[in-house]
């Protein structure tokens, strides 16, 4: 079972930079998948690819690095608001039965039994739209001009966490991408806490898929993810905590370095050549 990572940088006046812990978890994500499940590919824009090559990280993706799909930005999507819009272009390019993982998601187990189940798509977990503040009320959302919500959508249906997602068929994949892109195109209204982006990718798509009768399965549930009792790791909101807490960040980085050395001894020489992480190896 093959997987992909994707990363498109957000243009700014500053040079692109990743936190050490972000690089650590990305390494774990790629190498753990390769050992247990299959090959992995990276979709990147030129700036992220340069960062990868400059830091000798390109060995991570044994299925290559694709620079074509993310090289031409969509001019009608506001990247500041819809910062993860590029994921739709990647998923459109992916084959069915390929996994898209965020670079901060790690699968620590073989996935064959789970991914061979009977479903149209599988995601990390469901999220109750009434419990997560990022999912704002319908009345607060601002869709683009001429966009009208389907009156048959179920606004009580849970959102889908797409840090891990796989489609079994093109129909489900097309519903997901087309509805999300339709909401993002020519939409320049920003809301706090990335509410527009999170809605488009994780709640609107879930309602559209449910309306079309798609069978959505999950790897786990919110409680297991929050309590770290699954065979998956997703940093998610913890990234912001570590950015603000130096001690937590350093503890995490050292723990990751030790785990990488013990779990993947065949790559120790490669780890030592990663320019941005040399102090840990």
PDB file of C-alpha atoms in Angstrom:
ATOM      1  CA  UNK A   1       0.000   0.000   0.000  1.00  0.00           C
ATOM      2  CA  UNK A   2       1.654   3.231  -1.149  1.00  0.00           C
ATOM      3  CA  UNK A   3       1.373   6.579   0.599  1.00  0.00           C
ATOM      4  CA  UNK A   4       2.169  10.204  -0.110  1.00  0.00           C
ATOM      5  CA  UNK A   5       3.197  13.284   1.804  1.00  0.00           C
ATOM      6  CA  UNK A   6       2.558  16.737   0.399  1.00  0.00           C
ATOM      7  CA  UNK A   7       3.814  20.153   1.398  1.00  0.00           C
ATOM      8  CA  UNK A   8       3.407  23.541  -0.238  1.00  0.00           C
ATOM      9  CA  UNK A   9       5.048  26.540   1.385  1.00  0.00           C
ATOM     10  CA  UNK A  10       3.207  29.777   2.048  1.00  0.00           C
ATOM     11  CA  UNK A  11       5.068  32.611   0.387  1.00  0.00           C
ATOM     12  CA  UNK A  12       6.577  35.230   2.668  1.00  0.00           C
ATOM     13  CA  UNK A  13       9.527  37.594   2.829  1.00  0.00           C
ATOM     14  CA  UNK A  14      11.352  35.247   5.203  1.00  0.00           C
ATOM     15  CA  UNK A  15      13.315  32.152   4.218  1.00  0.00           C
ATOM     16  CA  UNK A  16      11.384  28.922   4.678  1.00  0.00           C
ATOM     17  CA  UNK A  17      12.021  27.212   8.003  1.00  0.00           C
ATOM     18  CA  UNK A  18      10.782  24.106   9.814  1.00  0.00           C
ATOM     19  CA  UNK A  19      10.946  23.489  13.530  1.00  0.00           C
ATOM     20  CA  UNK A  20      13.249  20.607  14.485  1.00  0.00           C
ATOM     21  CA  UNK A  21      10.328  18.649  15.910  1.00  0.00           C
ATOM     22  CA  UNK A  22       8.434  18.997  12.627  1.00  0.00           C
ATOM     23  CA  UNK A  23      11.356  17.478  10.751  1.00  0.00           C
ATOM     24  CA  UNK A  24      11.678  14.697  13.347  1.00  0.00           C
ATOM     25  CA  UNK A  25       8.062  13.605  13.036  1.00  0.00           C
ATOM     26  CA  UNK A  26       8.228  13.805   9.237  1.00  0.00           C
ATOM     27  CA  UNK A  27      11.198  11.433   9.262  1.00  0.00           C
ATOM     28  CA  UNK A  28       9.326   9.010  11.509  1.00  0.00           C
ATOM     29  CA  UNK A  29       6.257   9.221   9.299  1.00  0.00           C
ATOM     30  CA  UNK A  30       8.151   8.327   6.119  1.00  0.00           C
ATOM     31  CA  UNK A  31      10.423   5.618   7.525  1.00  0.00           C
ATOM     32  CA  UNK A  32       7.730   3.900   9.577  1.00  0.00           C
ATOM     33  CA  UNK A  33       5.454   3.709   6.540  1.00  0.00           C
ATOM     34  CA  UNK A  34       8.234   2.289   4.380  1.00  0.00           C
ATOM     35  CA  UNK A  35       9.121  -0.388   6.908  1.00  0.00           C
ATOM     36  CA  UNK A  36       5.572  -1.555   7.560  1.00  0.00           C
ATOM     37  CA  UNK A  37       3.346  -0.718   4.629  1.00  0.00           C
ATOM     38  CA  UNK A  38       4.865   0.261   1.295  1.00  0.00           C
ATOM     39  CA  UNK A  39       6.488   3.052  -0.624  1.00  0.00           C
ATOM     40  CA  UNK A  40       6.020   6.753   0.005  1.00  0.00           C
ATOM     41  CA  UNK A  41       6.202   9.768  -2.295  1.00  0.00           C
ATOM     42  CA  UNK A  42       6.515  13.502  -1.663  1.00  0.00           C
ATOM     43  CA  UNK A  43       4.596  16.184  -3.544  1.00  0.00           C
ATOM     44  CA  UNK A  44       6.415  19.480  -3.020  1.00  0.00           C
ATOM     45  CA  UNK A  45       6.750  22.952  -4.418  1.00  0.00           C
ATOM     46  CA  UNK A  46      10.165  24.269  -5.407  1.00  0.00           C
ATOM     47  CA  UNK A  47      10.817  26.027  -2.093  1.00  0.00           C
ATOM     48  CA  UNK A  48      10.076  23.004   0.066  1.00  0.00           C
ATOM     49  CA  UNK A  49      12.041  20.766  -2.297  1.00  0.00           C
ATOM     50  CA  UNK A  50      15.030  23.070  -1.932  1.00  0.00           C
ATOM     51  CA  UNK A  51      14.758  22.778   1.853  1.00  0.00           C
ATOM     52  CA  UNK A  52      14.595  18.982   1.546  1.00  0.00           C
ATOM     53  CA  UNK A  53      17.651  18.739  -0.700  1.00  0.00           C
ATOM     54  CA  UNK A  54      19.658  21.356   1.215  1.00  0.00           C
ATOM     55  CA  UNK A  55      19.178  19.347   4.410  1.00  0.00           C
ATOM     56  CA  UNK A  56      19.802  15.915   2.818  1.00  0.00           C
ATOM     57  CA  UNK A  57      16.280  14.718   3.569  1.00  0.00           C
ATOM     58  CA  UNK A  58      15.460  13.419   0.094  1.00  0.00           C
ATOM     59  CA  UNK A  59      16.328   9.814   1.062  1.00  0.00           C
ATOM     60  CA  UNK A  60      13.064   9.636   3.015  1.00  0.00           C
ATOM     61  CA  UNK A  61      10.765   9.211   0.014  1.00  0.00           C
ATOM     62  CA  UNK A  62      11.590   5.987  -1.815  1.00  0.00           C
ATOM     63  CA  UNK A  63       8.853   6.619  -4.393  1.00  0.00           C
ATOM     64  CA  UNK A  64      10.357   9.924  -5.461  1.00  0.00           C
ATOM     65  CA  UNK A  65       9.620  13.634  -5.181  1.00  0.00           C
ATOM     66  CA  UNK A  66       7.030  15.200  -7.488  1.00  0.00           C
ATOM     67  CA  UNK A  67       7.511  18.906  -8.284  1.00  0.00           C
ATOM     68  CA  UNK A  68       4.962  19.175 -11.084  1.00  0.00           C
ATOM     69  CA  UNK A  69       1.584  19.156  -9.320  1.00  0.00           C
ATOM     70  CA  UNK A  70       2.343  21.924  -6.814  1.00  0.00           C
ATOM     71  CA  UNK A  71       4.438  24.101  -9.115  1.00  0.00           C
ATOM     72  CA  UNK A  72       1.496  26.046 -10.560  1.00  0.00           C
ATOM     73  CA  UNK A  73      -0.657  27.712  -7.897  1.00  0.00           C
ATOM     74  CA  UNK A  74      -4.392  28.165  -8.350  1.00  0.00           C
ATOM     75  CA  UNK A  75      -4.800  31.886  -8.893  1.00  0.00           C
ATOM     76  CA  UNK A  76      -8.429  31.873  -7.737  1.00  0.00           C
ATOM     77  CA  UNK A  77      -7.785  30.392  -4.272  1.00  0.00           C
ATOM     78  CA  UNK A  78      -6.546  32.622  -1.467  1.00  0.00           C
ATOM     79  CA  UNK A  79      -3.588  30.709  -0.020  1.00  0.00           C
ATOM     80  CA  UNK A  80      -3.505  32.778   3.146  1.00  0.00           C
ATOM     81  CA  UNK A  81      -7.013  31.627   4.053  1.00  0.00           C
ATOM     82  CA  UNK A  82      -7.003  28.181   2.443  1.00  0.00           C
ATOM     83  CA  UNK A  83      -3.445  27.198   3.289  1.00  0.00           C
ATOM     84  CA  UNK A  84      -4.072  23.463   2.731  1.00  0.00           C
ATOM     85  CA  UNK A  85      -5.783  23.854  -0.645  1.00  0.00           C
ATOM     86  CA  UNK A  86      -2.872  22.153  -2.371  1.00  0.00           C
ATOM     87  CA  UNK A  87      -3.922  18.865  -0.785  1.00  0.00           C
ATOM     88  CA  UNK A  88      -6.881  18.772  -3.174  1.00  0.00           C
ATOM     89  CA  UNK A  89      -4.578  18.972  -6.193  1.00  0.00           C
ATOM     90  CA  UNK A  90      -2.451  16.167  -4.784  1.00  0.00           C
ATOM     91  CA  UNK A  91      -5.426  13.938  -4.023  1.00  0.00           C
ATOM     92  CA  UNK A  92      -6.760  14.566  -7.525  1.00  0.00           C
ATOM     93  CA  UNK A  93      -3.449  13.271  -8.896  1.00  0.00           C
ATOM     94  CA  UNK A  94      -3.264  10.255  -6.584  1.00  0.00           C
ATOM     95  CA  UNK A  95      -4.464   6.811  -7.528  1.00  0.00           C
ATOM     96  CA  UNK A  96      -7.302   5.176  -5.664  1.00  0.00           C
ATOM     97  CA  UNK A  97      -6.065   3.027  -2.742  1.00  0.00           C
ATOM     98  CA  UNK A  98      -3.146   5.364  -2.090  1.00  0.00           C
ATOM     99  CA  UNK A  99      -2.884   6.995   1.327  1.00  0.00           C
ATOM    100  CA  UNK A 100      -2.372  10.703   1.929  1.00  0.00           C
ATOM    101  CA  UNK A 101      -0.747  11.393   5.299  1.00  0.00           C
ATOM    102  CA  UNK A 102       0.085  14.770   6.756  1.00  0.00           C
ATOM    103  CA  UNK A 103       3.806  15.047   7.427  1.00  0.00           C
ATOM    104  CA  UNK A 104       3.095  15.058  11.188  1.00  0.00           C
ATOM    105  CA  UNK A 105       1.133  11.776  11.112  1.00  0.00           C
ATOM    106  CA  UNK A 106       2.882   8.474  11.892  1.00  0.00           C
ATOM    107  CA  UNK A 107       1.442   4.974  11.487  1.00  0.00           C
ATOM    108  CA  UNK A 108       3.203   2.547  13.814  1.00  0.00           C
ATOM    109  CA  UNK A 109       1.467  -0.627  12.578  1.00  0.00           C
ATOM    110  CA  UNK A 110       0.799  -2.633   9.434  1.00  0.00           C
ATOM    111  CA  UNK A 111      -2.306  -1.266   7.741  1.00  0.00           C
ATOM    112  CA  UNK A 112      -3.261  -4.066   5.331  1.00  0.00           C
ATOM    113  CA  UNK A 113      -6.155  -5.460   7.381  1.00  0.00           C
ATOM    114  CA  UNK A 114      -7.582  -2.007   8.069  1.00  0.00           C
ATOM    115  CA  UNK A 115      -7.231  -0.613   4.562  1.00  0.00           C
ATOM    116  CA  UNK A 116      -8.597  -3.696   2.818  1.00  0.00           C
ATOM    117  CA  UNK A 117     -11.991  -3.231   4.481  1.00  0.00           C
ATOM    118  CA  UNK A 118     -15.281  -2.479   2.743  1.00  0.00           C
ATOM    119  CA  UNK A 119     -15.642   1.313   2.550  1.00  0.00           C
ATOM    120  CA  UNK A 120     -15.447   4.220   0.119  1.00  0.00           C
ATOM    121  CA  UNK A 121     -12.916   6.206   2.121  1.00  0.00           C
ATOM    122  CA  UNK A 122     -11.139   6.009   5.451  1.00  0.00           C
ATOM    123  CA  UNK A 123      -9.945   8.935   7.572  1.00  0.00           C
ATOM    124  CA  UNK A 124      -8.139   9.353  10.875  1.00  0.00           C
ATOM    125  CA  UNK A 125     -11.255   9.967  12.994  1.00  0.00           C
ATOM    126  CA  UNK A 126     -14.558  11.809  13.270  1.00  0.00           C
ATOM    127  CA  UNK A 127     -14.827  15.107  15.162  1.00  0.00           C
ATOM    128  CA  UNK A 128     -18.033  16.308  16.838  1.00  0.00           C
ATOM    129  CA  UNK A 129     -18.799  19.691  15.279  1.00  0.00           C
ATOM    130  CA  UNK A 130     -20.377  20.916  18.516  1.00  0.00           C
ATOM    131  CA  UNK A 131     -17.330  20.121  20.645  1.00  0.00           C
ATOM    132  CA  UNK A 132     -14.543  21.561  18.490  1.00  0.00           C
ATOM    133  CA  UNK A 133     -14.513  25.383  18.425  1.00  0.00           C
ATOM    134  CA  UNK A 134     -12.884  25.425  14.978  1.00  0.00           C
ATOM    135  CA  UNK A 135     -16.213  24.315  13.497  1.00  0.00           C
ATOM    136  CA  UNK A 136     -18.253  27.501  13.590  1.00  0.00           C
ATOM    137  CA  UNK A 137     -21.999  27.823  13.094  1.00  0.00           C
ATOM    138  CA  UNK A 138     -23.368  27.869   9.582  1.00  0.00           C
ATOM    139  CA  UNK A 139     -24.501  31.481  10.016  1.00  0.00           C
ATOM    140  CA  UNK A 140     -20.922  32.624  10.667  1.00  0.00           C
ATOM    141  CA  UNK A 141     -19.450  30.994   7.576  1.00  0.00           C
ATOM    142  CA  UNK A 142     -18.971  33.138   4.477  1.00  0.00           C
ATOM    143  CA  UNK A 143     -19.148  31.151   1.244  1.00  0.00           C
ATOM    144  CA  UNK A 144     -18.029  32.663  -2.076  1.00  0.00           C
ATOM    145  CA  UNK A 145     -20.464  34.548  -4.286  1.00  0.00           C
ATOM    146  CA  UNK A 146     -23.026  32.304  -5.998  1.00  0.00           C
ATOM    147  CA  UNK A 147     -22.184  29.336  -3.738  1.00  0.00           C
ATOM    148  CA  UNK A 148     -25.326  27.885  -2.126  1.00  0.00           C
ATOM    149  CA  UNK A 149     -25.211  25.154   0.501  1.00  0.00           C
ATOM    150  CA  UNK A 150     -27.093  21.999  -0.437  1.00  0.00           C
ATOM    151  CA  UNK A 151     -30.346  22.191   1.557  1.00  0.00           C
ATOM    152  CA  UNK A 152     -30.141  18.436   2.200  1.00  0.00           C
ATOM    153  CA  UNK A 153     -26.759  18.531   3.960  1.00  0.00           C
ATOM    154  CA  UNK A 154     -26.790  17.205   7.525  1.00  0.00           C
ATOM    155  CA  UNK A 155     -25.187  19.919   9.649  1.00  0.00           C
ATOM    156  CA  UNK A 156     -25.086  17.628  12.674  1.00  0.00           C
ATOM    157  CA  UNK A 157     -22.945  15.046  10.878  1.00  0.00           C
ATOM    158  CA  UNK A 158     -19.424  14.864  12.356  1.00  0.00           C
ATOM    159  CA  UNK A 159     -16.459  16.363  10.561  1.00  0.00           C
ATOM    160  CA  UNK A 160     -13.656  14.123   9.297  1.00  0.00           C
ATOM    161  CA  UNK A 161     -10.057  14.563  10.416  1.00  0.00           C
ATOM    162  CA  UNK A 162      -8.080  14.256   7.199  1.00  0.00           C
ATOM    163  CA  UNK A 163      -4.557  13.981   8.618  1.00  0.00           C
ATOM    164  CA  UNK A 164      -4.857  10.453   7.191  1.00  0.00           C
ATOM    165  CA  UNK A 165      -7.138   9.749   4.241  1.00  0.00           C
ATOM    166  CA  UNK A 166      -7.522   7.071   1.581  1.00  0.00           C
ATOM    167  CA  UNK A 167     -10.150   6.698  -1.136  1.00  0.00           C
ATOM    168  CA  UNK A 168     -11.210   3.319  -2.490  1.00  0.00           C
ATOM    169  CA  UNK A 169     -12.848   4.774  -5.592  1.00  0.00           C
ATOM    170  CA  UNK A 170     -12.781   7.810  -7.871  1.00  0.00           C
ATOM    171  CA  UNK A 171     -16.377   8.759  -7.054  1.00  0.00           C
ATOM    172  CA  UNK A 172     -15.611   9.441  -3.387  1.00  0.00           C
ATOM    173  CA  UNK A 173     -12.363  11.189  -4.289  1.00  0.00           C
ATOM    174  CA  UNK A 174     -14.117  13.490  -6.765  1.00  0.00           C
ATOM    175  CA  UNK A 175     -16.882  14.404  -4.300  1.00  0.00           C
ATOM    176  CA  UNK A 176     -14.293  15.309  -1.668  1.00  0.00           C
ATOM    177  CA  UNK A 177     -12.067  17.422  -3.913  1.00  0.00           C
ATOM    178  CA  UNK A 178     -14.716  19.139  -6.027  1.00  0.00           C
ATOM    179  CA  UNK A 179     -16.904  20.276  -3.132  1.00  0.00           C
ATOM    180  CA  UNK A 180     -13.930  21.553  -1.182  1.00  0.00           C
ATOM    181  CA  UNK A 181     -12.456  23.435  -4.149  1.00  0.00           C
ATOM    182  CA  UNK A 182     -15.851  24.893  -5.071  1.00  0.00           C
ATOM    183  CA  UNK A 183     -16.073  26.501  -1.623  1.00  0.00           C
ATOM    184  CA  UNK A 184     -12.496  27.801  -1.700  1.00  0.00           C
ATOM    185  CA  UNK A 185     -12.472  29.313  -5.178  1.00  0.00           C
ATOM    186  CA  UNK A 186     -12.902  33.108  -5.215  1.00  0.00           C
ATOM    187  CA  UNK A 187     -13.506  33.109  -1.470  1.00  0.00           C
ATOM    188  CA  UNK A 188     -11.514  35.907   0.177  1.00  0.00           C
ATOM    189  CA  UNK A 189     -13.273  36.123   3.528  1.00  0.00           C
ATOM    190  CA  UNK A 190     -11.022  35.154   6.419  1.00  0.00           C
ATOM    191  CA  UNK A 191     -12.405  33.957   9.766  1.00  0.00           C
ATOM    192  CA  UNK A 192     -10.540  33.400  13.067  1.00  0.00           C
ATOM    193  CA  UNK A 193      -8.862  30.071  13.902  1.00  0.00           C
ATOM    194  CA  UNK A 194      -8.691  28.962  10.246  1.00  0.00           C
ATOM    195  CA  UNK A 195     -12.438  28.310  10.404  1.00  0.00           C
ATOM    196  CA  UNK A 196     -12.890  28.618   6.629  1.00  0.00           C
ATOM    197  CA  UNK A 197     -10.109  26.162   5.792  1.00  0.00           C
ATOM    198  CA  UNK A 198     -11.114  23.622   8.416  1.00  0.00           C
ATOM    199  CA  UNK A 199     -14.744  23.822   7.346  1.00  0.00           C
ATOM    200  CA  UNK A 200     -13.982  23.335   3.668  1.00  0.00           C
ATOM    201  CA  UNK A 201     -11.635  20.386   4.107  1.00  0.00           C
ATOM    202  CA  UNK A 202     -13.126  18.508   7.040  1.00  0.00           C
ATOM    203  CA  UNK A 203     -16.794  19.434   7.545  1.00  0.00           C
ATOM    204  CA  UNK A 204     -18.176  20.417   4.150  1.00  0.00           C
ATOM    205  CA  UNK A 205     -16.578  17.386   2.510  1.00  0.00           C
ATOM    206  CA  UNK A 206     -18.017  15.089   5.190  1.00  0.00           C
ATOM    207  CA  UNK A 207     -21.539  16.416   4.622  1.00  0.00           C
ATOM    208  CA  UNK A 208     -21.173  16.092   0.844  1.00  0.00           C
ATOM    209  CA  UNK A 209     -19.873  12.532   1.100  1.00  0.00           C
ATOM    210  CA  UNK A 210     -22.641  11.550   3.486  1.00  0.00           C
ATOM    211  CA  UNK A 211     -25.294  13.110   1.218  1.00  0.00           C
ATOM    212  CA  UNK A 212     -23.962  11.045  -1.704  1.00  0.00           C
ATOM    213  CA  UNK A 213     -24.170   7.853   0.356  1.00  0.00           C
ATOM    214  CA  UNK A 214     -20.439   7.251   0.715  1.00  0.00           C
ATOM    215  CA  UNK A 215     -19.319   4.794   3.399  1.00  0.00           C
ATOM    216  CA  UNK A 216     -16.792   6.616   5.614  1.00  0.00           C
ATOM    217  CA  UNK A 217     -14.656   4.567   8.011  1.00  0.00           C
ATOM    218  CA  UNK A 218     -12.122   5.755  10.589  1.00  0.00           C
ATOM    219  CA  UNK A 219      -8.826   4.501  11.971  1.00  0.00           C
ATOM    220  CA  UNK A 220      -9.603   5.551  15.510  1.00  0.00           C
ATOM    221  CA  UNK A 221     -11.569   8.071  17.570  1.00  0.00           C
ATOM    222  CA  UNK A 222     -10.915  11.425  19.204  1.00  0.00           C
ATOM    223  CA  UNK A 223     -10.509  10.027  22.719  1.00  0.00           C
ATOM    224  CA  UNK A 224      -7.885   7.489  21.702  1.00  0.00           C
ATOM    225  CA  UNK A 225      -5.948  10.097  19.745  1.00  0.00           C
ATOM    226  CA  UNK A 226      -6.005  12.591  22.608  1.00  0.00           C
ATOM    227  CA  UNK A 227      -4.970   9.957  25.153  1.00  0.00           C
ATOM    228  CA  UNK A 228      -2.257   8.567  22.873  1.00  0.00           C
ATOM    229  CA  UNK A 229      -3.675   5.041  23.091  1.00  0.00           C
ATOM    230  CA  UNK A 230      -3.575   4.293  19.375  1.00  0.00           C
ATOM    231  CA  UNK A 231      -0.943   2.948  17.023  1.00  0.00           C
ATOM    232  CA  UNK A 232      -0.887   6.327  15.323  1.00  0.00           C
ATOM    233  CA  UNK A 233       0.676   9.657  16.219  1.00  0.00           C
ATOM    234  CA  UNK A 234      -0.574  12.996  14.922  1.00  0.00           C
ATOM    235  CA  UNK A 235       1.028  16.110  16.385  1.00  0.00           C
ATOM    236  CA  UNK A 236      -1.754  18.413  15.241  1.00  0.00           C
ATOM    237  CA  UNK A 237      -2.406  21.070  17.877  1.00  0.00           C
ATOM    238  CA  UNK A 238       0.588  19.979  19.962  1.00  0.00           C
ATOM    239  CA  UNK A 239       2.825  21.785  17.491  1.00  0.00           C
ATOM    240  CA  UNK A 240       1.683  25.166  18.743  1.00  0.00           C
ATOM    241  CA  UNK A 241       2.312  24.106  22.361  1.00  0.00           C
ATOM    242  CA  UNK A 242       5.859  23.052  21.557  1.00  0.00           C
ATOM    243  CA  UNK A 243       6.597  26.219  19.624  1.00  0.00           C
ATOM    244  CA  UNK A 244       5.803  28.147  22.796  1.00  0.00           C
ATOM    245  CA  UNK A 245       7.493  25.795  25.256  1.00  0.00           C
ATOM    246  CA  UNK A 246      11.240  25.421  24.792  1.00  0.00           C
ATOM    247  CA  UNK A 247      11.618  22.612  27.345  1.00  0.00           C
ATOM    248  CA  UNK A 248       8.821  20.549  25.817  1.00  0.00           C
ATOM    249  CA  UNK A 249      10.309  21.071  22.373  1.00  0.00           C
ATOM    250  CA  UNK A 250      13.806  19.981  23.388  1.00  0.00           C
ATOM    251  CA  UNK A 251      12.518  16.969  25.297  1.00  0.00           C
ATOM    252  CA  UNK A 252      10.512  15.888  22.259  1.00  0.00           C
ATOM    253  CA  UNK A 253      13.444  16.361  19.873  1.00  0.00           C
ATOM    254  CA  UNK A 254      15.822  14.326  22.035  1.00  0.00           C
ATOM    255  CA  UNK A 255      13.236  11.572  22.490  1.00  0.00           C
ATOM    256  CA  UNK A 256      12.649  11.442  18.741  1.00  0.00           C
ATOM    257  CA  UNK A 257      16.369  11.282  17.979  1.00  0.00           C
ATOM    258  CA  UNK A 258      16.798   8.369  20.392  1.00  0.00           C
ATOM    259  CA  UNK A 259      13.810   6.550  18.913  1.00  0.00           C
ATOM    260  CA  UNK A 260      15.077   7.036  15.374  1.00  0.00           C
ATOM    261  CA  UNK A 261      18.529   5.709  16.253  1.00  0.00           C
ATOM    262  CA  UNK A 262      17.060   2.638  17.986  1.00  0.00           C
ATOM    263  CA  UNK A 263      14.291   1.961  15.484  1.00  0.00           C
ATOM    264  CA  UNK A 264      16.200   2.649  12.271  1.00  0.00           C
ATOM    265  CA  UNK A 265      19.892   1.922  12.926  1.00  0.00           C
ATOM    266  CA  UNK A 266      20.459   1.363   9.200  1.00  0.00           C
ATOM    267  CA  UNK A 267      19.833   5.087   8.647  1.00  0.00           C
ATOM    268  CA  UNK A 268      22.065   6.510  11.388  1.00  0.00           C
ATOM    269  CA  UNK A 269      24.644   7.708   8.875  1.00  0.00           C
ATOM    270  CA  UNK A 270      21.851   9.434   6.951  1.00  0.00           C
ATOM    271  CA  UNK A 271      20.542  11.064  10.132  1.00  0.00           C
ATOM    272  CA  UNK A 272      23.988  12.487  10.843  1.00  0.00           C
ATOM    273  CA  UNK A 273      23.965  14.184   7.434  1.00  0.00           C
ATOM    274  CA  UNK A 274      20.685  16.043   8.010  1.00  0.00           C
ATOM    275  CA  UNK A 275      21.973  19.590   8.300  1.00  0.00           C
ATOM    276  CA  UNK A 276      19.131  21.008  10.380  1.00  0.00           C
ATOM    277  CA  UNK A 277      19.268  18.159  12.942  1.00  0.00           C
ATOM    278  CA  UNK A 278      23.008  17.482  13.314  1.00  0.00           C
ATOM    279  CA  UNK A 279      23.079  18.525  16.967  1.00  0.00           C
ATOM    280  CA  UNK A 280      20.787  15.625  17.889  1.00  0.00           C
ATOM    281  CA  UNK A 281      22.752  12.858  16.184  1.00  0.00           C
TER     282      UNK A 281
END
